[in-house]
mmCIF file of C-alpha atoms in Angstrom:
data_model
loop_
_atom_site.group_PDB
_atom_site.id
_atom_site.type_symbol
_atom_site.label_atom_id
_atom_site.label_comp_id
_atom_site.label_asym_id
_atom_site.label_seq_id
_atom_site.Cartn_x
_atom_site.Cartn_y
_atom_site.Cartn_z
ATOM 1 C CA ASN A 1 -0.011 0.128 0.381
ATOM 2 C CA ALA A 2 0.921 3.225 -1.056
ATOM 3 C CA GLY A 3 -0.724 5.200 2.288
ATOM 4 C CA VAL A 4 -1.787 8.861 1.342
ATOM 5 C CA THR A 5 0.240 10.638 -2.019
ATOM 6 C CA GLN A 6 -0.345 13.910 -2.629
ATOM 7 C CA THR A 7 1.058 16.354 -5.003
ATOM 8 C CA PRO A 8 2.069 18.525 -6.150
ATOM 9 C CA LYS A 9 4.847 18.009 -3.588
ATOM 10 C CA PHE A 10 5.725 22.295 -4.116
ATOM 11 C CA GLN A 11 3.722 25.016 -5.485
ATOM 12 C CA VAL A 12 4.842 28.498 -5.788
ATOM 13 C CA LEU A 13 1.222 30.848 -7.116
ATOM 14 C CA LYS A 14 0.473 33.648 -8.079
ATOM 15 C CA THR A 15 -1.725 36.247 -5.629
ATOM 16 C CA GLY A 16 -5.206 34.826 -7.737
ATOM 17 C CA GLN A 17 -4.129 32.140 -9.045
ATOM 18 C CA SER A 18 -6.183 28.954 -8.676
ATOM 19 C CA MET A 19 -4.878 25.445 -8.252
ATOM 20 C CA THR A 20 -6.191 22.027 -6.775
ATOM 21 C CA LEU A 21 -3.947 20.001 -4.730
ATOM 22 C CA GLN A 22 -4.266 16.532 -5.381
ATOM 23 C CA CYS A 23 -5.545 13.781 -2.048
ATOM 24 C CA ALA A 24 -5.265 9.992 -2.675
ATOM 25 C CA GLN A 25 -5.268 7.068 -0.783
ATOM 26 C CA ASP A 26 -5.736 2.991 -1.060
ATOM 27 C CA MET A 27 -6.695 1.837 2.565
ATOM 28 C CA ASN A 28 -10.173 1.992 1.354
ATOM 29 C CA HIS A 29 -10.319 4.549 4.358
ATOM 30 C CA GLU A 30 -14.054 6.715 4.208
ATOM 31 C CA TYR A 31 -13.224 9.676 6.287
ATOM 32 C CA MET A 32 -10.325 11.692 5.066
ATOM 33 C CA SER A 33 -9.288 15.976 6.008
ATOM 34 C CA TRP A 34 -7.144 18.430 5.062
ATOM 35 C CA TYR A 35 -5.146 20.260 7.877
ATOM 36 C CA ARG A 36 -2.777 23.646 6.890
ATOM 37 C CA GLN A 37 0.486 23.920 9.178
ATOM 38 C CA ASP A 38 2.222 27.320 9.656
ATOM 39 C CA PRO A 39 5.085 28.688 11.993
ATOM 40 C CA GLY A 40 5.139 28.046 15.183
ATOM 41 C CA MET A 41 0.955 26.958 15.289
ATOM 42 C CA GLY A 42 -0.397 23.174 16.164
ATOM 43 C CA LEU A 43 -2.242 21.348 12.956
ATOM 44 C CA ARG A 44 -5.357 23.298 11.836
ATOM 45 C CA LEU A 45 -8.569 21.405 10.122
ATOM 46 C CA ILE A 46 -10.072 22.895 7.206
ATOM 47 C CA HIS A 47 -12.163 20.359 5.425
ATOM 48 C CA TYR A 48 -12.932 16.368 6.336
ATOM 49 C CA SER A 49 -14.688 14.239 4.053
ATOM 50 C CA VAL A 50 -16.882 11.441 6.023
ATOM 51 C CA GLY A 51 -17.136 9.815 2.564
ATOM 52 C CA ALA A 52 -18.185 9.834 -1.197
ATOM 53 C CA GLY A 53 -19.850 12.736 -1.543
ATOM 54 C CA ILE A 54 -20.041 13.859 2.287
ATOM 55 C CA THR A 55 -18.489 17.374 2.900
ATOM 56 C CA ASP A 56 -18.144 19.183 5.747
ATOM 57 C CA GLN A 57 -16.208 22.427 7.849
ATOM 58 C CA GLY A 58 -13.370 22.365 10.052
ATOM 59 C CA GLU A 59 -12.161 24.681 11.548
ATOM 60 C CA VAL A 60 -10.595 27.605 9.016
ATOM 61 C CA PRO A 61 -12.311 26.799 4.988
ATOM 62 C CA ASN A 62 -12.333 29.752 3.848
ATOM 63 C CA GLY A 63 -10.751 30.236 0.468
ATOM 64 C CA TYR A 64 -11.055 25.606 0.713
ATOM 65 C CA ASN A 65 -13.558 23.807 -1.751
ATOM 66 C CA VAL A 66 -13.409 20.049 -1.938
ATOM 67 C CA SER A 67 -15.430 17.532 -2.565
ATOM 68 C CA ARG A 68 -15.359 13.802 -2.695
ATOM 69 C CA SER A 69 -16.418 11.669 -5.273
ATOM 70 C CA THR A 70 -14.198 8.154 -5.508
ATOM 71 C CA THR A 71 -12.919 6.445 -1.693
ATOM 72 C CA GLU A 72 -9.959 6.901 -2.610
ATOM 73 C CA ASP A 73 -9.583 11.162 -3.934
ATOM 74 C CA PHE A 74 -10.245 13.694 -1.728
ATOM 75 C CA PRO A 75 -9.017 17.466 -3.527
ATOM 76 C CA LEU A 76 -8.212 20.318 -2.434
ATOM 77 C CA ARG A 77 -9.632 23.858 -4.853
ATOM 78 C CA LEU A 78 -7.893 26.893 -3.817
ATOM 79 C CA LEU A 79 -10.542 29.542 -5.651
ATOM 80 C CA SER A 80 -8.184 32.435 -5.506
ATOM 81 C CA ALA A 81 -5.058 31.853 -4.305
ATOM 82 C CA ALA A 82 -3.996 35.148 -1.065
ATOM 83 C CA PRO A 83 -0.785 34.992 0.210
ATOM 84 C CA SER A 84 -2.358 33.987 4.041
ATOM 85 C CA GLN A 85 -2.787 31.373 1.745
ATOM 86 C CA THR A 86 1.136 30.886 1.843
ATOM 87 C CA SER A 87 1.020 27.247 4.307
ATOM 88 C CA VAL A 88 2.147 23.051 4.441
ATOM 89 C CA TYR A 89 -1.125 21.355 3.309
ATOM 90 C CA PHE A 90 -1.242 17.237 5.101
ATOM 91 C CA CYS A 91 -4.053 15.234 3.715
ATOM 92 C CA ALA A 92 -5.264 12.374 6.730
ATOM 93 C CA SER A 93 -7.399 9.447 6.573
ATOM 94 C CA SER A 94 -9.466 7.333 8.413
ATOM 95 C CA LYS A 95 -10.841 3.687 8.927
ATOM 96 C CA GLU A 96 -14.169 5.224 9.848
ATOM 97 C CA GLY A 97 -13.732 8.865 11.281
ATOM 98 C CA LEU A 98 -14.894 7.500 14.513
ATOM 99 C CA ALA A 99 -12.960 9.668 17.385
ATOM 100 C CA ASP A 100 -10.573 6.292 18.379
ATOM 101 C CA ASN A 101 -9.314 6.347 15.179
ATOM 102 C CA GLU A 102 -5.505 6.851 14.482
ATOM 103 C CA GLN A 103 -4.769 8.878 11.662
ATOM 104 C CA PHE A 104 -2.700 8.151 8.444
ATOM 105 C CA PHE A 105 -0.814 11.088 6.856
ATOM 106 C CA GLY A 106 0.292 12.024 3.578
ATOM 107 C CA PRO A 107 3.815 14.264 2.861
ATOM 108 C CA GLY A 108 2.499 17.445 2.722
ATOM 109 C CA THR A 109 2.473 20.348 -0.371
ATOM 110 C CA ARG A 110 5.021 23.488 0.496
ATOM 111 C CA LEU A 111 2.638 25.673 -1.026
ATOM 112 C CA THR A 112 3.988 29.844 -1.580
ATOM 113 C CA VAL A 113 1.686 32.309 -2.650
ATOM 114 C CA LEU A 114 3.422 35.424 -3.777
ATOM 115 C CA SER N 1 -11.327 30.205 24.993
ATOM 116 C CA GLN N 2 -10.167 26.254 24.537
ATOM 117 C CA LYS N 3 -6.641 26.218 24.568
ATOM 118 C CA ILE N 4 -4.087 23.650 23.832
ATOM 119 C CA GLU N 5 -0.412 24.122 25.412
ATOM 120 C CA GLN N 6 3.071 21.705 25.185
ATOM 121 C CA ASN N 7 6.223 23.739 25.536
ATOM 122 C CA SER N 8 7.311 25.553 22.740
ATOM 123 C CA GLU N 9 11.136 25.260 24.508
ATOM 124 C CA ALA N 10 12.886 22.325 22.348
ATOM 125 C CA LEU N 11 13.762 19.334 25.855
ATOM 126 C CA ASN N 12 17.468 18.333 25.779
ATOM 127 C CA ILE N 13 17.494 15.008 27.491
ATOM 128 C CA GLN N 14 21.462 12.793 27.137
ATOM 129 C CA GLU N 15 20.313 9.127 25.079
ATOM 130 C CA GLY N 16 19.522 6.332 27.530
ATOM 131 C CA LYS N 17 17.654 9.279 29.990
ATOM 132 C CA THR N 18 13.291 9.421 30.540
ATOM 133 C CA ALA N 19 11.173 11.971 28.578
ATOM 134 C CA THR N 20 8.592 13.667 30.111
ATOM 135 C CA LEU N 21 6.127 16.404 27.866
ATOM 136 C CA THR N 22 3.045 17.861 28.876
ATOM 137 C CA CYS N 23 0.345 18.625 26.718
ATOM 138 C CA ASN N 24 -2.172 21.110 28.924
ATOM 139 C CA TYR N 25 -5.577 21.790 27.840
ATOM 140 C CA THR N 26 -8.501 24.476 28.978
ATOM 141 C CA ASN N 27 -12.274 24.003 27.897
ATOM 142 C CA TYR N 28 -11.985 21.378 25.317
ATOM 143 C CA SER N 29 -13.691 17.735 27.014
ATOM 144 C CA PRO N 30 -11.633 15.703 25.033
ATOM 145 C CA ALA N 31 -13.449 11.421 25.211
ATOM 146 C CA TYR N 32 -9.905 10.747 23.965
ATOM 147 C CA LEU N 33 -6.483 12.255 22.859
ATOM 148 C CA GLN N 34 -3.347 11.516 20.288
ATOM 149 C CA TRP N 35 -0.065 11.561 20.420
ATOM 150 C CA TYR N 36 2.411 11.829 17.407
ATOM 151 C CA ARG N 37 5.870 12.169 16.362
ATOM 152 C CA GLN N 38 6.089 14.935 13.048
ATOM 153 C CA ASP N 39 10.069 15.263 11.571
ATOM 154 C CA PRO N 40 11.060 17.701 9.514
ATOM 155 C CA GLY N 41 9.313 18.093 5.998
ATOM 156 C CA ARG N 42 7.444 15.002 6.831
ATOM 157 C CA GLY N 43 3.396 14.092 8.951
ATOM 158 C CA PRO N 44 2.482 13.778 11.439
ATOM 159 C CA VAL N 45 2.694 9.723 12.397
ATOM 160 C CA PHE N 46 0.264 8.103 14.568
ATOM 161 C CA LEU N 47 2.216 6.803 18.117
ATOM 162 C CA LEU N 48 -0.957 6.243 20.973
ATOM 163 C CA LEU N 49 -4.134 6.970 21.140
ATOM 164 C CA ILE N 50 -5.075 7.056 24.896
ATOM 165 C CA ARG N 51 -9.414 7.086 26.198
ATOM 166 C CA GLU N 52 -10.607 9.969 28.978
ATOM 167 C CA ASN N 53 -11.331 6.756 31.290
ATOM 168 C CA GLU N 54 -7.660 4.612 30.991
ATOM 169 C CA LYS N 55 -4.623 7.101 33.076
ATOM 170 C CA GLU N 56 -2.603 5.569 32.125
ATOM 171 C CA LYS N 57 -1.511 3.923 28.025
ATOM 172 C CA ARG N 58 1.796 1.741 26.974
ATOM 173 C CA LYS N 59 3.652 0.920 23.602
ATOM 174 C CA GLU N 60 7.145 -0.411 23.553
ATOM 175 C CA ARG N 61 9.282 2.266 25.105
ATOM 176 C CA LEU N 62 6.436 3.942 24.772
ATOM 177 C CA LYS N 63 3.964 5.652 27.711
ATOM 178 C CA VAL N 64 0.534 8.044 28.050
ATOM 179 C CA THR N 65 -1.205 8.622 31.045
ATOM 180 C CA PHE N 66 -4.302 11.478 31.196
ATOM 181 C CA ASP N 67 -5.423 13.036 34.207
ATOM 182 C CA THR N 68 -9.079 14.725 33.269
ATOM 183 C CA THR N 69 -9.130 16.671 36.044
ATOM 184 C CA LEU N 70 -5.901 18.127 35.283
ATOM 185 C CA LYS N 71 -6.594 18.465 32.354
ATOM 186 C CA GLN N 72 -3.373 17.382 31.046
ATOM 187 C CA SER N 73 -1.405 14.448 29.372
ATOM 188 C CA LEU N 74 2.093 13.670 29.463
ATOM 189 C CA PHE N 75 4.140 11.301 27.370
ATOM 190 C CA HIS N 76 7.254 9.622 28.083
ATOM 191 C CA ILE N 77 10.020 7.713 26.129
ATOM 192 C CA THR N 78 12.020 5.941 28.196
ATOM 193 C CA ALA N 79 15.835 4.551 28.006
ATOM 194 C CA SER N 80 15.748 7.296 25.312
ATOM 195 C CA GLN N 81 17.946 7.270 21.500
ATOM 196 C CA PRO N 82 19.047 9.687 19.107
ATOM 197 C CA ALA N 83 16.640 8.849 16.847
ATOM 198 C CA ASP N 84 13.204 9.883 18.424
ATOM 199 C CA SER N 85 15.214 13.851 18.736
ATOM 200 C CA ALA N 86 11.271 15.433 16.687
ATOM 201 C CA THR N 87 8.660 17.062 17.718
ATOM 202 C CA TYR N 88 6.229 15.306 19.067
ATOM 203 C CA PRO N 89 1.877 16.799 18.810
ATOM 204 C CA CYS N 90 -0.895 16.261 20.419
ATOM 205 C CA ALA N 91 -4.294 16.399 19.046
ATOM 206 C CA LEU N 92 -7.566 15.934 21.485
ATOM 207 C CA ASP N 93 -11.169 14.476 19.412
ATOM 208 C CA VAL N 94 -13.470 17.962 19.860
ATOM 209 C CA ASN N 95 -16.268 16.363 18.540
ATOM 210 C CA THR N 96 -18.757 14.170 20.288
ATOM 211 C CA GLY N 97 -19.330 12.368 16.301
ATOM 212 C CA PHE N 98 -17.890 12.216 13.811
ATOM 213 C CA GLN N 99 -13.044 13.458 14.424
ATOM 214 C CA LYS N 100 -12.895 16.367 14.348
ATOM 215 C CA LEU N 101 -9.093 16.819 16.162
ATOM 216 C CA VAL N 102 -7.818 20.069 17.614
ATOM 217 C CA PHE N 103 -4.272 19.650 17.437
ATOM 218 C CA GLY N 104 -1.046 21.616 19.731
ATOM 219 C CA THR N 105 2.438 23.558 18.604
ATOM 220 C CA GLY N 106 4.851 19.877 18.973
ATOM 221 C CA THR N 107 6.920 19.805 22.360
ATOM 222 C CA ARG N 108 10.679 20.371 19.643
ATOM 223 C CA LEU N 109 12.590 16.756 21.468
ATOM 224 C CA LEU N 110 16.636 16.781 21.012
ATOM 225 C CA VAL N 111 17.635 13.723 22.560
ATOM 226 C CA SER N 112 23.064 14.022 22.399
ATOM 227 C CA PRO N 113 24.403 10.531 22.147
#
């Protein structure tokens, strides 16, 4: 199993550009989520999904869109990038999204918005 | 306000000693608390989960305690090794339904030979 994969590893955008961060998992996990990590702060939840076709907002959802058309994939879309979205983004998955499930994290995407 | 506090200063210890990391929280009532390990440039890796009705959990050289009265969890690594050097964030589940984790900033551990 590859686990959780993310692409790209690095990305530089100009303000106002759009892009999609890709996330895929091959563990047949129902629950997937996106976090951002900024210096001096803990991981913050952006959006999560409890299964195909079901998504919900986390702590910091503004400026980001998600959809979940398959169990395997959970892309994160930035519609109009802003410098405040410069961060490292991590995708994670867990088996059922229950509170006692461990989360498996991807390697991250480092995004810089100029 | 709700807060999770972990020591922002790095913890430096010598190889073979026990490292103890602290996770304090306020205005949360988590049913579960998790500990992760994160190496530079990589995603967090799950280590241990402890439930609110468990006082202690062990896994090999790792031990976690959970005191819901003090609102504190302690994470211990016994017989520490240089390979244990990493950042260790704790995470609380703050949702009564599906999982919604809130992470601390993590404490950086440096184990010197």
